[in-house]
Phi, psi and omega in degrees: 000314177239134177216132184234124171234122180046066175278108167227136182241125162264127165245128176048036181076005173247144187272112187279331160229124203247098170032061188271135177232144187192130173235111164222140183284164176284162196080030171201144183279132177223145188252116152269099188249132198173148181278179173322123179090028182277314198111036167297322202263302182312317162297310176294328174290319183288290179315328171289331170097013179277340188235107168261352182283044204239167173235147185096185195242106192231123201248134165234116181054053171077350190240177184250129187337112171122170184079219162307341177273352194282346156291343192262320198253128170238108183283098166247137175260160184294000190203126186249147196250073204232163173271126203307328175310306188315141172288163182298314193304327202271321189302318186276323167306312181322308201271328163312315199274343181273314191249119180298336195256008166304114179267113187278331182280321179275345171289280190322315165283342173280338191272333166300302187288359156260019179049048188248134162298135172284003202240345172292132170273140195315321181280010149279350171274138192285192180277330175279333172291334172295327171298311163318306184278333185285324181287303187289354159291327186272313191279356187261004158276122171284074178275157168270328199222142173232148186224116187250110188252135175052041181307305174252037167296319185264018196249121180297159186309326190292312198271316188338299200295353181270316179297321180304312188301330180281323168299318193301302181318317180242041170264156170257121199255032156271004168225206190231125190251113180233127194240127166260119187200155166248006174252086188298317201296330199278331184256349185296341176279348178272350194273143189263305195222160193211118184249119171262127171271110176219136178034042182081000178233147183276114201252337173227147172196105182214163184266139190291331157311282183323315182297305170316304188282311187282317170291330176075011172246160168295158175299299149341280177308334166279350176275313186303294199303315199284325193288000000 
């Protein structure tokens, strides 16, 4: 479903992604794991069609990112660029206009599960509440590929299990869910595959079960050892 060859992206003379190769098939929850600045966000933005100034070949179901692939992908950025004065219900109206596959009822069910009021303005939401709104918006689209960039970075530890369970419950295994995070311990139990990214290079791409069985470690322990 995703096929990347020789992908390089340079910012300010530095290769944020460095000759990266990656193939991903459907039916997986994949952790894109790395420290801040490792290239995780840039890779997701390229897949979402938001970055075009790259070298190499990126295909999503045989198409270049953007245009035809936009209907396949639901992307949650690490920061939702939207007017803080808008109420959540008004943001939902925007999503319904932009995305034909947006499921209104599902969004409000998810929001209730997260215990966030739909009548709040975004400026009245904490960082954790904003993250929950963004996750609900992203998962409420009927997409084939879900890209979540640091979805739980602002969520308190007590609420993380609810968020993770919600992600699992709403993932269709006919697609791909790619989660970028540095909070490995919070997501490792749901991962089918782990990709370690460091300085724009993939240094590990392995199934989660293989890591646990072959290395006798958790994914987080293995990540620390490799790094």
